[in-house]
Amino acid sequence: MLAACVDHNDFSFSGTVVDYELCNGIYDVGYAICLTSPTDIGGSYTTQYDEVYDNVVVVYGSDRILQEGAHVSGRIYLDHNYSKTSCNYHYYDRDVPEAVFTKLKTD
């Protein structure tokens, strides 16, 4: 049997959870995080309450449930096709990067 290792180029981030999107159910979601660092990789995002945020990334793979307004930090890597390959629910009406947590801290 062959196995392949994937080396993801993760980086540090910090920001605030502003919304969530279902992936495969209520406990498997992507979190819309308005980044304070880095300041140049996210996109414009409209929440389900019609609030608009800039520099947002939708991040999957949390090991805990995050609340809206939570301040988070840690490490993530970009995966622009995560929801297409891993989720039952897809959001075509947005243009923000997708990422995956490799390390997560909450304040």
PDB file of C-alpha atoms in Angstrom:
ATOM      1  CA  MET A   1       0.000   0.000   0.000  1.00  0.00           C
ATOM      2  CA  LEU A   2       1.266   3.460  -0.874  1.00  0.00           C
ATOM      3  CA  ALA A   3       0.651   6.568   1.185  1.00  0.00           C
ATOM      4  CA  ALA A   4       1.431  10.158   0.350  1.00  0.00           C
ATOM      5  CA  CYS A   5       2.255  12.949   2.748  1.00  0.00           C
ATOM      6  CA  VAL A   6       1.110  16.449   1.987  1.00  0.00           C
ATOM      7  CA  ASP A   7       3.157  19.293   3.394  1.00  0.00           C
ATOM      8  CA  HIS A   8       0.882  22.297   3.867  1.00  0.00           C
ATOM      9  CA  ASN A   9       2.367  25.756   3.916  1.00  0.00           C
ATOM     10  CA  ASP A  10       0.602  27.007   7.051  1.00  0.00           C
ATOM     11  CA  PHE A  11       0.996  30.466   8.554  1.00  0.00           C
ATOM     12  CA  SER A  12       0.015  32.393  11.670  1.00  0.00           C
ATOM     13  CA  PHE A  13      -3.294  34.242  11.816  1.00  0.00           C
ATOM     14  CA  SER A  14      -5.492  36.151  14.256  1.00  0.00           C
ATOM     15  CA  GLY A  15      -8.995  37.495  13.922  1.00  0.00           C
ATOM     16  CA  THR A  16     -12.634  37.447  14.992  1.00  0.00           C
ATOM     17  CA  VAL A  17     -15.356  34.947  14.078  1.00  0.00           C
ATOM     18  CA  VAL A  18     -18.123  36.864  12.262  1.00  0.00           C
ATOM     19  CA  ASP A  19     -20.281  34.019  10.875  1.00  0.00           C
ATOM     20  CA  TYR A  20     -20.363  30.313  10.074  1.00  0.00           C
ATOM     21  CA  GLU A  21     -21.348  28.119   7.128  1.00  0.00           C
ATOM     22  CA  LEU A  22     -22.531  24.510   7.269  1.00  0.00           C
ATOM     23  CA  CYS A  23     -20.192  21.948   5.740  1.00  0.00           C
ATOM     24  CA  ASN A  24     -21.548  18.484   6.557  1.00  0.00           C
ATOM     25  CA  GLY A  25     -23.897  19.291   9.411  1.00  0.00           C
ATOM     26  CA  ILE A  26     -24.374  21.459  12.449  1.00  0.00           C
ATOM     27  CA  TYR A  27     -21.124  20.318  14.100  1.00  0.00           C
ATOM     28  CA  ASP A  28     -19.016  20.447  10.941  1.00  0.00           C
ATOM     29  CA  VAL A  29     -18.891  24.064   9.827  1.00  0.00           C
ATOM     30  CA  GLY A  30     -16.610  26.617   8.260  1.00  0.00           C
ATOM     31  CA  TYR A  31     -16.039  29.751  10.303  1.00  0.00           C
ATOM     32  CA  ALA A  32     -15.914  33.147   8.594  1.00  0.00           C
ATOM     33  CA  ILE A  33     -13.034  34.897  10.324  1.00  0.00           C
ATOM     34  CA  CYS A  34     -12.305  38.587   9.834  1.00  0.00           C
ATOM     35  CA  LEU A  35      -8.514  38.606   9.968  1.00  0.00           C
ATOM     36  CA  THR A  36      -6.488  41.211  11.819  1.00  0.00           C
ATOM     37  CA  SER A  37      -3.310  39.410  10.757  1.00  0.00           C
ATOM     38  CA  PRO A  38      -2.346  38.872   7.979  1.00  0.00           C
ATOM     39  CA  THR A  39      -4.133  41.858   6.506  1.00  0.00           C
ATOM     40  CA  ASP A  40      -4.020  41.046   2.801  1.00  0.00           C
ATOM     41  CA  ILE A  41      -5.336  37.546   2.017  1.00  0.00           C
ATOM     42  CA  GLY A  42      -9.077  37.689   2.732  1.00  0.00           C
ATOM     43  CA  GLY A  43     -12.043  38.851   0.724  1.00  0.00           C
ATOM     44  CA  SER A  44     -15.247  40.789   1.265  1.00  0.00           C
ATOM     45  CA  TYR A  45     -17.898  38.714   3.077  1.00  0.00           C
ATOM     46  CA  THR A  46     -21.590  39.364   3.781  1.00  0.00           C
ATOM     47  CA  THR A  47     -22.916  37.558   6.857  1.00  0.00           C
ATOM     48  CA  GLN A  48     -26.348  35.977   7.143  1.00  0.00           C
ATOM     49  CA  TYR A  49     -27.373  39.210   8.951  1.00  0.00           C
ATOM     50  CA  ASP A  50     -26.255  41.360   5.959  1.00  0.00           C
ATOM     51  CA  GLU A  51     -23.195  42.768   7.722  1.00  0.00           C
ATOM     52  CA  VAL A  52     -20.203  43.230   5.413  1.00  0.00           C
ATOM     53  CA  TYR A  53     -16.628  42.525   6.534  1.00  0.00           C
ATOM     54  CA  ASP A  54     -13.360  42.828   4.629  1.00  0.00           C
ATOM     55  CA  ASN A  55     -10.326  40.525   4.829  1.00  0.00           C
ATOM     56  CA  VAL A  56     -12.391  37.431   5.671  1.00  0.00           C
ATOM     57  CA  VAL A  57     -11.352  33.790   5.235  1.00  0.00           C
ATOM     58  CA  VAL A  58     -13.677  30.809   5.778  1.00  0.00           C
ATOM     59  CA  VAL A  59     -11.749  28.274   7.871  1.00  0.00           C
ATOM     60  CA  TYR A  60     -12.668  24.595   8.333  1.00  0.00           C
ATOM     61  CA  GLY A  61     -11.499  21.822  10.634  1.00  0.00           C
ATOM     62  CA  SER A  62     -12.045  23.350  14.069  1.00  0.00           C
ATOM     63  CA  ASP A  63     -11.671  20.970  16.996  1.00  0.00           C
ATOM     64  CA  ARG A  64     -14.300  22.928  18.963  1.00  0.00           C
ATOM     65  CA  ILE A  65     -17.436  24.989  18.442  1.00  0.00           C
ATOM     66  CA  LEU A  66     -16.654  28.686  18.039  1.00  0.00           C
ATOM     67  CA  GLN A  67     -19.070  31.473  18.893  1.00  0.00           C
ATOM     68  CA  GLU A  68     -19.670  34.580  16.819  1.00  0.00           C
ATOM     69  CA  GLY A  69     -17.450  37.351  18.195  1.00  0.00           C
ATOM     70  CA  ALA A  70     -14.790  34.940  19.484  1.00  0.00           C
ATOM     71  CA  HIS A  71     -11.211  36.145  19.103  1.00  0.00           C
ATOM     72  CA  VAL A  72      -9.102  33.363  17.618  1.00  0.00           C
ATOM     73  CA  SER A  73      -5.493  32.843  16.565  1.00  0.00           C
ATOM     74  CA  GLY A  74      -3.181  30.024  15.578  1.00  0.00           C
ATOM     75  CA  ARG A  75      -2.113  28.585  12.239  1.00  0.00           C
ATOM     76  CA  ILE A  76      -4.003  27.861   9.011  1.00  0.00           C
ATOM     77  CA  TYR A  77      -3.243  26.876   5.442  1.00  0.00           C
ATOM     78  CA  LEU A  78      -5.150  27.930   2.347  1.00  0.00           C
ATOM     79  CA  ASP A  79      -7.212  25.292   0.519  1.00  0.00           C
ATOM     80  CA  HIS A  80      -9.335  27.039  -2.107  1.00  0.00           C
ATOM     81  CA  ASN A  81     -11.258  23.850  -2.951  1.00  0.00           C
ATOM     82  CA  TYR A  82     -11.989  22.573   0.560  1.00  0.00           C
ATOM     83  CA  SER A  83     -15.776  22.969   0.460  1.00  0.00           C
ATOM     84  CA  LYS A  84     -15.978  21.497  -3.043  1.00  0.00           C
ATOM     85  CA  THR A  85     -14.057  18.369  -2.077  1.00  0.00           C
ATOM     86  CA  SER A  86     -15.084  17.895   1.560  1.00  0.00           C
ATOM     87  CA  CYS A  87     -18.522  19.438   2.195  1.00  0.00           C
ATOM     88  CA  ASN A  88     -22.100  18.544   1.340  1.00  0.00           C
ATOM     89  CA  TYR A  89     -23.065  22.236   1.351  1.00  0.00           C
ATOM     90  CA  HIS A  90     -21.513  24.695  -1.104  1.00  0.00           C
ATOM     91  CA  TYR A  91     -21.693  28.492  -1.139  1.00  0.00           C
ATOM     92  CA  TYR A  92     -21.309  29.849  -4.649  1.00  0.00           C
ATOM     93  CA  ASP A  93     -22.373  33.415  -3.862  1.00  0.00           C
ATOM     94  CA  ARG A  94     -19.140  34.442  -2.161  1.00  0.00           C
ATOM     95  CA  ASP A  95     -15.581  35.077  -3.223  1.00  0.00           C
ATOM     96  CA  VAL A  96     -13.410  34.554  -0.149  1.00  0.00           C
ATOM     97  CA  PRO A  97     -10.496  32.177   0.356  1.00  0.00           C
ATOM     98  CA  GLU A  98     -11.002  28.893   2.193  1.00  0.00           C
ATOM     99  CA  ALA A  99      -8.524  27.540   4.723  1.00  0.00           C
ATOM    100  CA  VAL A 100      -8.018  24.749   7.263  1.00  0.00           C
ATOM    101  CA  PHE A 101      -6.915  25.073  10.889  1.00  0.00           C
ATOM    102  CA  THR A 102      -3.645  23.393  11.889  1.00  0.00           C
ATOM    103  CA  LYS A 103      -3.518  25.068  15.310  1.00  0.00           C
ATOM    104  CA  LEU A 104      -6.317  26.964  17.042  1.00  0.00           C
ATOM    105  CA  LYS A 105      -6.294  29.157  20.160  1.00  0.00           C
ATOM    106  CA  THR A 106      -9.260  31.079  21.557  1.00  0.00           C
ATOM    107  CA  ASP A 107      -9.066  34.094  23.872  1.00  0.00           C
TER     108      ASP A 107
END
